[in-house]
Amino acid sequence: MSALLMGLMIVGGLICFGAGLWLLVLAFQESVWWGLGSLLLSPVMLVFVILHWNKAKVPFLINLGGLALVIVGAVMLPNYGPPTASVPAGY
C-alpha cells in the first residue's frame, strides 16, 4: 500500500512540475519581465495567474489537482509505516 501512495505522490509531483512549467511558458509569452519575475519570485507567478486568469486558469487548476494528489499521499503514508517500538511498562 505504501508503494501505491508513493506512486501517487510522484505522479502528483510530476503533474505539478508540468503545470508549473506551462505557467512559466505563459508568463514568458506575455513578457520577459513576467517570465523572469515568475521564475525568480513565486508570488509574482500568483499575481500573473490572477491578472491573466483567462489564459492561466487551466494550468493553475491542474497544478492544484497535482498538489491535492501529493497531499493525499503524504497524509495517508505515515499510517502504513513500520510499527513503532513499544517501551516496557517499567520505565
JSON list of N, CA and C in Angstrom, two decimals, residues 14 17 22 26 67 70 86 90:
[
{"chain": "A", "resi": 14, "resn": "LEU", "atom": "N", "xyz": [4.88, 15.19, -10.49]},
{"chain": "A", "resi": 14, "resn": "LEU", "atom": "CA", "xyz": [5.13, 15.38, -11.93]},
{"chain": "A", "resi": 14, "resn": "LEU", "atom": "C", "xyz": [4.06, 16.26, -12.56]},
{"chain": "A", "resi": 17, "resn": "PHE", "atom": "N", "xyz": [4.87, 19.79, -11.55]},
{"chain": "A", "resi": 17, "resn": "PHE", "atom": "CA", "xyz": [6.02, 20.27, -12.31]},
{"chain": "A", "resi": 17, "resn": "PHE", "atom": "C", "xyz": [5.60, 20.68, -13.73]},
{"chain": "A", "resi": 22, "resn": "TRP", "atom": "N", "xyz": [4.21, 24.95, -17.59]},
{"chain": "A", "resi": 22, "resn": "TRP", "atom": "CA", "xyz": [3.23, 25.53, -18.52]},
{"chain": "A", "resi": 22, "resn": "TRP", "atom": "C", "xyz": [2.94, 26.98, -18.12]},
{"chain": "A", "resi": 26, "resn": "LEU", "atom": "N", "xyz": [3.67, 30.47, -20.23]},
{"chain": "A", "resi": 26, "resn": "LEU", "atom": "CA", "xyz": [2.66, 31.50, -20.46]},
{"chain": "A", "resi": 26, "resn": "LEU", "atom": "C", "xyz": [3.15, 32.87, -19.98]},
{"chain": "A", "resi": 67, "resn": "LEU", "atom": "N", "xyz": [-1.20, 19.01, -6.68]},
{"chain": "A", "resi": 67, "resn": "LEU", "atom": "CA", "xyz": [-0.90, 19.27, -5.28]},
{"chain": "A", "resi": 67, "resn": "LEU", "atom": "C", "xyz": [-1.82, 18.46, -4.37]},
{"chain": "A", "resi": 70, "resn": "VAL", "atom": "N", "xyz": [-0.45, 14.96, -4.10]},
{"chain": "A", "resi": 70, "resn": "VAL", "atom": "CA", "xyz": [0.72, 14.91, -3.22]},
{"chain": "A", "resi": 70, "resn": "VAL", "atom": "C", "xyz": [0.28, 14.96, -1.76]},
{"chain": "A", "resi": 86, "resn": "SER", "atom": "N", "xyz": [7.71, -0.36, 21.18]},
{"chain": "A", "resi": 86, "resn": "SER", "atom": "CA", "xyz": [6.98, -0.05, 22.41]},
{"chain": "A", "resi": 86, "resn": "SER", "atom": "C", "xyz": [7.97, -0.02, 23.59]},
{"chain": "A", "resi": 90, "resn": "GLY", "atom": "N", "xyz": [7.88, -0.77, 32.81]},
{"chain": "A", "resi": 90, "resn": "GLY", "atom": "CA", "xyz": [8.66, -0.37, 33.98]},
{"chain": "A", "resi": 90, "resn": "GLY", "atom": "C", "xyz": [9.40, 0.95, 33.84]}
]
